[in-house]
Amino acid sequence: MTPIQIAIVGVGKIVRDQHLPAISKNADYRLIAAASRHGTVDGIDNFKSIEAMLEAVPAIDAVSLCMPPQYRYEAAHLALQAGKHVFLEKPPGATLSEVADLEALAAAKGVSLFASWHSRYAPAVEAAKAFLASTAIRNVKVIWKEDVRHWHPHQEWIWAAGGLGVFDPGINALSIVTHILPRPIFITSATLEFPENRDAPIAATIAFSDAGKLSVSAEFDWRQTGKQSWDIVAETDAGEMVLSEGGAKLAVDGKLVHEEPEQEYPMLYRRFAELIKAGKSDVDLAPLRHVADAFMLGRRKFVDVFYD
Amino acid sequence: MTPIQIAIVGVGKIVRDQHLPAISKNADYRLIAAASRHGTVDGIDNFKSIEAMLEAVPAIDAVSLCMPPQYRYEAAHLALQAGKHVFLEKPPGATLSEVADLEALAAAKGVSLFASWHSRYAPAVEAAKAFLASTAIRNVKVIWKEDVRHWHPHQEWIWAAGGLGVFDPGINALSIVTHILPRPIFITSATLEFPENRDAPIAATIAFSDAGKLSVSAEFDWRQTGKQSWDIVAETDAGEMVLSEGGAKLAVDGKLVHEEPEQEYPMLYRRFAELIKAGKSDVDLAPLRHVADAFMLGRRKFVDVFYD
């Protein structure tokens, strides 16, 4: 098969760290162009805007959109309207409604839209899902605590209204939880902690339930120094399951049962190629819907000012 | 046809004012039971809980759920699980995710779920939709300003986290706007004003757009004394359209073109009976999705304390 001629929009850290290596190692793709206000990619045509790129390079089959979510709708709409397949970095947009609109447009144009959730492709996630399906779950605790100064230094957009704050990493946890639990969950209460000088939360405590009254709790915190935690702990009839390091390791009753090298972005690009070949889209809004639900239902609490 | 044996859950003001008269005038229904912590309905069996009611009256075919949204999921789940058709007052739930879960359960059980939006059945709404479809729209302004002390005196639940605040009436406007505009809209920015002593907003200013870059703005305010406003104004190539009084009247360039008696709840119950007969559900989450998007994307601003 002829490789998929792909272009990148929004050349930043995640593109250099993850997208470019994943694309270059996958024979299904040939990277032919990039568009970005500031960044460029060596060895291909670079443009300042997606409009200019789509105009100049009609051979593009697919685009990966990696700019901040606040700017993603317009680019996605242009690309879909031009008949290109679209890969959306997480979160897929600034609102649920705009992503629903894009999904309808992709269907109308007969192209593939992929709302990617990279953490779902962490090495031990499928093993955790299989383990939970094999037993009865008593309760689930999600602990996602990291140091924002280390992971997002001076990223102002993440603190703006719509930037999601601590839900930017938290949505990774939600993308895993919604994938591995046997039934859909929904939020019953939440508290969001906003620094007095910021428009996005620095921490959140969330309680979920499901049709079987399972108790699922989540603690997201961006003020964690020292050891970082990206863990999902489930008490089950078959022991305590710990999915740790963001889905990299699975242990049951303290015994490591699954650990493999991390392959998230290579797997995302494999999935995107499969979707294009099958003529399908994959737009699961559940993780972003939980974030919107948390903002709608949650109580706001004000905490100390935050400076980088 | 045998009438649909219907029961009401959550007997409060809206039930006495709207649901009971609409049901009693519709030959498709026979009201046979009610469940409510405090209220009762004369002449039928009354229960303290939906569990007790479903247990005692197996003949119930359908239930109308009219309690505050924070308590609606559990009742809806019980009723659907018992094979009953379910009518949900607006908003259909406290979160988007729980309503999505109920929709899947209704489909699995082969019963009808109706997420009702009464304002969509206001007399002039269909005429407004037809007018907008016949011309080019330049911009749309939604002005929904009312006196909360008059319309919701001492309703504490409406001010609690999850009670939605000014979005409780605002969602009526959104249910109309999403119905009459030709294309889906999405929020691009929002400001939510919270009284310092309350967990829900007292006012909101929202900007929307759509795939055609239409500008739609909404102003919701609960501090309006004197004249109340529930208006949707569209500048179009065929003149200025004003849909006023919550959808009751339609005027173009100042000339009244449509006015009929209000029939919202009778039409909702007609629709629910049609859905049951057709074996279908009608769960349009767009209005609630916009509210969740506004909370997620919106900037929070603090304003004067509010006391009833």
XYZ file of C-alpha atoms in Angstrom:
616
model
C 0.000 0.000 0.000
C 1.101 3.572 -0.716
C 2.078 5.233 2.565
C -0.344 7.721 4.109
C 1.015 11.197 3.339
C 0.796 12.868 6.716
C 1.327 16.416 8.012
C 1.798 17.745 11.540
C 0.187 20.927 12.833
C 1.485 22.585 16.018
C 5.152 21.664 16.371
C 5.979 21.674 20.078
C 7.535 19.447 22.718
C 5.055 16.538 22.418
C 5.591 16.451 18.646
C 9.389 16.249 18.936
C 9.284 13.776 21.829
C 6.551 11.472 20.570
C 4.850 12.129 17.233
C 7.901 12.468 14.989
C 9.676 9.316 16.266
C 6.417 7.289 16.068
C 5.694 8.423 12.503
C 9.262 7.909 11.272
C 9.291 4.296 12.518
C 5.951 3.397 10.919
C 6.094 2.349 7.244
C 2.387 3.184 6.846
C 3.248 6.896 6.910
C 5.360 9.399 5.066
C 5.646 12.790 6.783
C 5.508 15.418 4.049
C 4.700 18.762 5.673
C 4.293 20.672 8.923
C 2.497 23.862 9.911
C 3.273 25.793 13.066
C 3.441 29.385 14.188
C 6.889 28.897 15.724
C 8.331 25.396 15.346
C 9.594 23.655 12.201
C 10.508 20.076 11.271
C 13.759 19.488 9.390
C 13.738 17.966 5.907
C 10.110 18.672 4.947
C 8.054 21.666 3.801
C 7.107 23.959 6.674
C 4.263 26.478 6.740
C 3.041 29.148 9.141
C -0.606 28.059 8.972
C -2.666 24.990 8.165
C -4.511 27.000 5.486
C -1.243 27.727 3.674
C -0.143 24.113 4.029
C -3.389 22.573 2.728
C -3.319 25.008 -0.199
C 0.315 24.311 -1.116
C 0.427 20.527 -0.567
C -2.699 18.854 -1.961
C -1.055 15.420 -1.655
C -1.628 15.415 2.122
C -3.921 12.508 3.114
C -3.995 13.033 6.866
C -3.067 15.594 9.512
C -2.098 15.285 13.166
C -3.299 18.245 15.222
C -1.077 18.942 18.211
C -1.719 22.590 19.087
C -3.404 23.506 22.397
C -7.057 22.374 22.467
C -8.419 25.934 22.347
C -7.203 26.231 18.728
C -7.972 22.739 17.501
C -11.525 23.031 16.191
C -10.820 25.453 13.389
C -7.835 23.478 12.093
C -9.741 20.201 12.318
C -12.698 21.693 10.498
C -10.488 22.983 7.682
C -8.734 19.632 7.332
C -11.932 17.538 7.381
C -13.620 19.923 4.962
C -10.616 19.423 2.638
C -11.182 15.649 2.854
C -8.202 14.844 5.093
C -8.164 12.226 7.854
C -7.578 13.848 11.240
C -5.677 12.696 14.329
C -6.447 14.803 17.414
C -3.995 14.956 20.318
C -5.718 14.721 23.700
C -7.941 16.374 24.766
C -9.745 16.401 21.400
C -11.087 19.943 21.850
C -11.942 22.764 24.182
C -15.620 21.751 24.322
C -17.616 18.560 23.887
C -19.942 20.257 21.409
C -17.211 21.190 18.937
C -15.886 17.616 18.897
C -19.408 16.282 18.297
C -19.606 18.700 15.368
C -16.270 17.449 13.970
C -17.426 13.850 14.308
C -20.506 14.603 12.219
C -18.379 16.405 9.617
C -15.939 13.463 9.347
C -18.884 11.122 8.776
C -20.339 13.447 6.142
C -16.999 13.716 4.327
C -16.257 9.977 4.565
C -12.890 10.465 6.294
C -11.485 9.140 9.574
C -11.399 11.175 12.787
C -9.340 9.796 15.651
C -9.669 11.334 19.112
C -6.506 9.858 20.592
C -6.026 8.962 24.267
C -2.380 7.963 24.488
C -2.556 6.623 28.046
C -4.995 3.929 26.938
C -2.061 2.427 25.038
C 0.225 2.276 28.069
C 1.818 -1.202 28.323
C -0.217 -2.746 31.168
C -3.628 -1.224 30.463
C -5.050 -4.187 28.525
C -3.783 -6.600 31.187
C -5.521 -4.513 33.875
C -8.755 -4.566 31.876
C -8.577 -8.332 31.525
C -7.833 -8.760 35.244
C -10.810 -6.590 36.279
C -13.110 -8.462 33.906
C -12.144 -11.729 35.603
C -13.125 -10.761 39.162
C -15.529 -8.681 41.274
C -14.376 -5.120 41.976
C -14.986 -3.718 45.478
C -13.694 -0.183 44.991
C -11.288 1.814 42.866
C -8.949 4.656 43.814
C -7.211 6.840 41.265
C -4.218 8.819 42.528
C -2.701 11.146 39.951
C -0.295 13.532 41.674
C 2.547 15.303 39.935
C 4.629 18.455 40.125
C 3.294 20.963 37.613
C 6.479 23.040 37.894
C 8.436 20.066 36.584
C 6.037 18.810 33.898
C 4.467 22.027 32.634
C 6.910 24.832 33.404
C 5.557 28.232 32.329
C 2.834 26.745 30.097
C 0.422 29.645 30.488
C -2.304 28.155 28.264
C -2.787 25.294 30.672
C -3.855 27.759 33.406
C -6.205 29.765 31.210
C -9.966 29.172 31.258
C -10.438 26.144 29.025
C -6.867 24.968 29.625
C -8.202 22.371 32.088
C -5.476 22.778 34.733
C -4.874 19.560 36.674
C -7.366 17.789 34.416
C -4.750 17.938 31.659
C -2.903 15.015 33.286
C -6.079 13.864 35.068
C -7.808 13.179 31.767
C -5.105 10.574 31.092
C -6.216 8.747 34.235
C -9.848 9.081 33.169
C -9.020 7.700 29.722
C -7.590 4.586 31.379
C -10.328 4.187 34.009
C -13.121 4.496 31.447
C -11.370 1.855 29.339
C -10.619 -0.764 32.000
C -13.791 -0.711 34.127
C -16.576 -3.087 33.098
C -19.386 -0.516 33.244
C -19.647 3.236 32.503
C -19.120 5.468 35.538
C -20.508 8.908 36.349
C -19.543 11.615 38.823
C -21.642 11.976 41.974
C -19.630 14.769 43.623
C -16.436 16.727 43.081
C -14.378 19.495 44.619
C -12.105 21.583 42.408
C -9.338 23.662 43.978
C -8.496 26.861 42.121
C -5.455 28.955 43.024
C -6.771 32.452 43.724
C -4.804 33.878 40.796
C -5.656 31.197 38.207
C -8.602 30.273 35.983
C -7.970 26.519 36.079
C -7.857 24.075 39.018
C -4.612 22.886 40.594
C -6.281 19.933 42.339
C -9.527 17.972 42.297
C -11.207 15.278 44.375
C -13.909 13.337 42.560
C -16.362 10.603 43.555
C -17.859 8.399 40.850
C -20.402 5.609 40.897
C -21.864 3.243 38.312
C -25.058 1.274 37.733
C -23.823 -1.339 40.233
C -23.007 1.323 42.869
C -19.268 0.749 42.566
C -17.298 3.384 44.464
C -14.570 5.014 42.376
C -12.603 7.968 43.737
C -10.011 10.147 42.067
C -7.465 12.546 43.516
C -5.691 14.820 41.070
C -3.035 17.135 42.446
C -0.432 19.277 40.736
C 1.392 20.269 43.934
C 3.162 16.945 44.447
C 6.885 17.237 45.029
C 9.137 14.209 45.563
C 7.639 10.910 44.439
C 5.116 11.320 41.630
C 2.004 9.114 41.528
C 0.049 7.947 38.512
C -1.694 4.967 40.058
C -5.028 3.178 39.810
C -5.703 0.860 42.729
C -8.613 -1.594 42.735
C -9.655 -3.768 45.657
C -11.076 -6.944 44.140
C -12.119 -10.467 45.140
C -8.876 -11.625 43.505
C -6.655 -9.244 45.482
C -5.409 -5.682 45.305
C -4.629 -4.579 41.771
C -2.201 -1.693 41.309
C -1.794 -0.228 37.839
C 1.095 2.171 38.358
C 3.373 4.625 36.549
C 0.563 5.805 34.300
C -0.347 2.319 33.119
C 3.186 0.999 32.677
C 3.165 -1.642 35.436
C 0.540 -4.001 36.794
C 0.847 -5.701 40.182
C -1.591 -7.914 42.079
C -1.106 -8.203 45.845
C 2.334 -6.647 45.478
C 3.511 -9.087 42.808
C 4.460 -7.553 39.465
C 2.473 -9.365 36.781
C 2.973 -7.165 33.723
C 5.699 -4.807 32.578
C 6.692 -3.992 29.024
C 8.480 -1.140 27.275
C 6.337 1.951 26.678
C 4.912 2.146 23.112
C 2.015 4.609 23.439
C 2.524 6.832 20.397
C 3.650 4.043 18.047
C 0.428 2.228 18.976
C -1.671 5.375 18.451
C -0.273 5.774 14.939
C -0.866 2.087 14.232
C -4.477 2.564 15.340
C -4.887 5.683 13.185
C -3.643 3.797 10.104
C -6.087 0.944 10.856
C -8.964 3.414 11.112
C -8.032 5.026 7.791
C -7.798 1.628 6.089
C -11.135 0.533 7.563
C -12.847 3.847 6.745
C -13.812 4.339 10.380
C -13.604 6.984 13.104
C -12.849 6.550 16.801
C -14.150 9.425 18.905
C -14.741 8.358 22.487
C -15.692 11.476 24.414
C -16.106 9.765 27.794
C -12.868 11.140 29.348
C -13.617 14.741 28.321
C -17.265 14.320 29.298
C -16.188 13.422 32.834
C -14.038 16.549 32.972
C -16.962 18.709 31.818
C -19.216 16.958 34.336
C -16.674 17.657 37.098
C -16.635 21.361 36.249
C -20.453 21.460 36.053
C -21.181 19.462 39.192
C -18.099 20.286 41.247
C -17.847 22.654 44.155
C -15.173 25.330 43.727
C -12.719 25.943 46.522
C -10.047 28.612 46.549
C -6.489 27.878 47.569
C -3.126 29.659 47.689
C -1.967 31.621 44.690
C 0.299 29.707 42.331
C 3.367 31.053 40.553
C 5.700 29.023 38.374
C -55.492 1.352 22.703
C -55.285 0.733 26.450
C -54.077 3.924 28.132
C -50.469 4.094 29.310
C -50.532 3.533 33.085
C -48.325 6.348 34.300
C -46.847 7.335 37.670
C -45.273 10.597 38.843
C -42.163 10.777 41.025
C -41.286 13.984 42.884
C -44.541 15.864 43.501
C -43.721 19.591 43.616
C -44.803 22.854 42.056
C -44.030 21.926 38.417
C -46.032 18.702 38.782
C -49.132 20.481 40.111
C -48.854 23.371 37.656
C -48.010 21.414 34.520
C -47.702 17.614 34.618
C -51.006 16.730 36.304
C -53.192 18.948 34.065
C -51.376 17.729 30.926
C -51.771 14.055 31.884
C -55.418 14.401 32.921
C -56.367 15.965 29.562
C -54.606 13.290 27.489
C -56.614 10.106 26.824
C -53.404 8.177 26.109
C -52.622 8.145 29.841
C -54.132 7.017 33.093
C -52.327 8.341 36.194
C -52.288 5.479 38.712
C -49.647 6.268 41.338
C -47.245 8.854 42.717
C -44.106 8.694 44.830
C -42.712 11.649 46.704
C -40.973 12.344 49.991
C -43.371 15.168 50.859
C -46.121 15.779 48.272
C -49.110 13.591 47.383
C -51.645 13.522 44.538
C -55.334 13.144 45.454
C -57.338 10.149 44.264
C -54.441 7.759 43.501
C -52.034 5.568 45.459
C -49.189 7.543 46.987
C -45.819 6.203 48.129
C -42.781 7.604 49.923
C -40.282 6.156 47.456
C -40.104 4.940 43.875
C -38.890 1.540 45.138
C -42.047 1.091 47.233
C -44.216 2.263 44.354
C -42.677 -0.044 41.727
C -42.966 -2.956 44.164
C -46.622 -2.266 45.044
C -47.965 -1.292 41.592
C -46.618 -3.630 38.907
C -49.182 -2.296 36.406
C -47.183 0.913 35.926
C -46.034 1.239 32.294
C -44.246 4.587 32.507
C -42.922 7.065 35.058
C -42.360 10.816 34.939
C -39.379 11.879 37.017
C -39.710 15.404 38.361
C -37.401 15.537 41.381
C -34.301 17.776 41.355
C -31.695 16.535 38.834
C -29.228 15.490 41.554
C -31.591 12.622 42.525
C -32.827 11.597 39.108
C -30.316 8.965 38.012
C -31.082 6.414 40.689
C -34.849 6.630 40.170
C -34.475 6.462 36.391
C -32.187 3.461 36.667
C -34.649 1.614 38.913
C -37.551 2.378 36.593
C -35.725 1.404 33.380
C -34.381 -1.734 35.020
C -37.987 -2.617 35.918
C -38.928 -2.221 32.234
C -40.783 1.090 32.547
C -40.714 3.919 30.018
C -39.188 7.060 31.530
C -39.956 10.755 31.060
C -37.234 13.015 32.469
C -38.016 16.617 33.432
C -35.313 19.063 32.319
C -32.398 18.962 32.870
C -32.263 15.178 32.365
C -29.578 14.645 35.009
C -26.808 16.119 37.103
C -24.123 14.908 34.672
C -23.917 14.083 30.980
C -22.352 10.721 31.738
C -25.230 9.440 33.850
C -27.750 10.326 31.122
C -25.610 8.546 28.520
C -25.695 5.518 30.829
C -29.507 5.691 31.127
C -29.828 5.971 27.353
C -27.838 2.753 26.921
C -29.947 1.012 29.593
C -33.220 2.070 27.928
C -31.947 0.663 24.621
C -30.897 -2.597 26.315
C -34.291 -2.967 28.029
C -36.290 -2.023 24.909
C -38.149 0.833 26.593
C -38.502 4.531 25.757
C -36.462 7.256 27.451
C -37.541 10.843 26.843
C -35.265 13.697 27.901
C -37.850 16.458 27.754
C -37.111 20.108 26.903
C -40.427 21.867 27.452
C -39.351 25.203 25.922
C -38.853 23.520 22.556
C -42.642 23.114 22.480
C -43.355 26.798 23.081
C -45.913 28.057 20.539
C -43.711 30.028 18.129
C -40.564 27.860 18.172
C -41.360 25.874 15.010
C -42.277 29.078 13.165
C -38.918 30.597 14.207
C -37.084 27.506 12.978
C -38.875 27.687 9.616
C -38.125 31.419 9.316
C -34.399 30.934 10.014
C -34.221 28.061 7.519
C -35.612 30.385 4.829
C -32.971 33.126 5.094
C -29.301 33.852 5.890
C -28.561 34.553 9.557
C -26.086 37.355 10.362
C -25.962 37.003 14.144
C -28.023 35.795 17.071
C -28.439 37.265 20.563
C -30.056 35.375 23.419
C -31.218 37.507 26.350
C -32.600 35.487 29.248
C -32.943 37.732 32.298
C -35.283 37.078 35.183
C -35.677 37.730 38.893
C -34.604 34.606 40.777
C -36.289 35.891 43.959
C -39.606 35.814 42.126
C -39.234 32.553 40.170
C -37.185 30.417 42.549
C -37.768 31.773 46.054
C -35.774 29.869 48.684
C -35.008 26.931 46.370
C -31.712 26.009 47.990
C -30.954 23.059 45.672
C -30.711 25.383 42.705
C -27.746 27.167 44.347
C -25.915 23.998 45.355
C -23.044 22.628 43.274
C -24.778 20.714 40.473
C -27.926 22.846 40.821
C -26.823 24.853 37.749
C -27.836 28.291 39.054
C -28.822 30.680 36.247
C -28.394 27.827 33.776
C -31.618 26.329 35.135
C -33.621 28.885 33.114
C -30.725 29.387 30.670
C -30.923 25.763 29.549
C -34.449 26.513 28.313
C -32.975 29.145 25.997
C -30.294 26.689 24.909
C -32.912 24.035 24.193
C -34.648 26.473 21.829
C -31.481 27.828 20.181
C -30.103 24.347 19.493
C -33.441 23.421 17.920
C -34.012 26.449 15.670
C -30.517 27.121 14.309
C -29.587 25.366 11.067
C -26.187 24.080 12.274
C -24.802 22.873 15.625
C -23.118 25.601 17.677
C -20.297 25.396 20.210
C -18.999 27.724 22.913
C -15.851 29.724 22.187
C -15.725 31.710 25.454
C -17.813 32.247 28.567
C -17.780 34.165 31.838
C -19.720 32.792 34.797
C -20.541 35.097 37.723
C -20.728 33.381 41.102
C -22.041 35.178 44.193
C -19.291 34.887 46.808
C -21.545 32.830 49.084
C -22.970 30.443 46.454
C -21.809 27.349 44.545
C -23.766 28.121 41.378
C -23.634 31.102 39.014
C -26.122 33.974 39.145
C -25.202 35.226 35.656
C -23.330 34.118 32.564
C -22.159 35.665 29.285
C -21.444 33.168 26.531
C -20.105 33.409 22.978
C -20.825 30.600 20.535
C -19.823 29.943 16.962
C -20.614 27.289 14.378
C -18.991 25.722 11.322
C -20.035 28.768 9.282
C -18.559 31.201 11.870
C -21.996 32.482 12.870
C -21.798 34.685 15.967
C -24.260 33.683 18.695
C -24.155 35.374 22.100
C -26.115 34.622 25.244
C -26.671 36.682 28.359
C -28.225 34.897 31.305
C -28.939 36.936 34.429
C -30.935 36.163 37.553
C -30.745 39.692 38.977
C -33.303 41.243 36.644
C -36.033 43.220 38.379
C -38.850 44.940 36.503
C -39.388 43.696 32.948
C -38.290 40.088 32.480
C -36.632 39.003 29.200
C -36.697 35.609 27.537
C -35.816 36.670 24.020
C -33.885 35.321 21.047
C -33.054 37.985 18.466
C -31.623 37.110 15.052
C -30.436 39.613 12.465
C -31.123 38.033 9.084
C -31.249 38.928 5.402
C -35.053 38.847 5.753
C -35.131 41.258 8.700
C -34.816 41.200 12.471
C -36.459 38.145 14.003
C -37.506 38.365 17.660
C -38.687 35.194 19.373
C -39.908 36.548 22.707
C -41.576 35.513 25.971
C -39.716 32.205 26.069
C -40.792 31.158 22.590
C -44.421 32.321 22.831
C -44.311 35.121 20.251
C -42.519 35.598 16.957
C -42.057 38.992 15.314
C -40.155 40.021 12.183
C -39.134 43.678 11.871
C -41.496 44.529 14.722
C -44.516 42.832 13.147
C -46.065 39.991 15.130
C -46.231 36.952 12.845
C -47.028 34.130 15.237
C -48.811 33.901 18.588
C -50.765 30.959 19.941
C -51.830 29.737 23.384
C -49.079 27.992 25.368
C -49.291 24.147 25.193
C -45.796 23.005 26.248
C -46.576 20.177 28.665
C -49.564 18.793 26.718
C -47.230 18.579 23.704
C -44.485 16.923 25.759
C -46.892 14.217 26.894
C -48.155 13.770 23.338
C -44.537 13.312 22.238
C -43.832 10.822 25.052
C -46.858 8.712 24.022
C -45.662 8.757 20.399
C -42.200 7.577 21.464
C -43.692 4.726 23.505
C -45.926 3.655 20.609
C -43.003 3.814 18.171
C -40.631 1.994 20.545
C -38.151 4.893 20.385
C -36.166 7.149 22.706
C -35.455 10.874 22.396
C -32.406 11.944 24.350
C -30.876 15.104 22.917
C -28.078 16.122 25.254
C -27.044 19.249 23.314
C -28.520 21.796 25.776
C -26.913 20.140 28.832
C -23.675 19.637 26.898
C -23.476 23.391 26.306
C -23.964 24.001 30.019
C -21.174 21.556 30.887
C -18.981 23.164 28.204
C -19.676 26.610 29.709
C -18.592 25.421 33.153
C -15.485 23.721 31.698
C -14.411 26.526 29.383
C -15.783 29.512 31.267
C -13.870 32.000 33.343
C -15.172 32.352 36.895
C -15.809 35.819 38.281
C -16.958 36.603 41.795
C -19.754 39.030 42.506
C -21.771 40.266 45.487
C -23.183 37.768 47.946
C -26.762 36.730 47.260
C -29.492 36.165 49.832
C -33.098 35.342 49.074
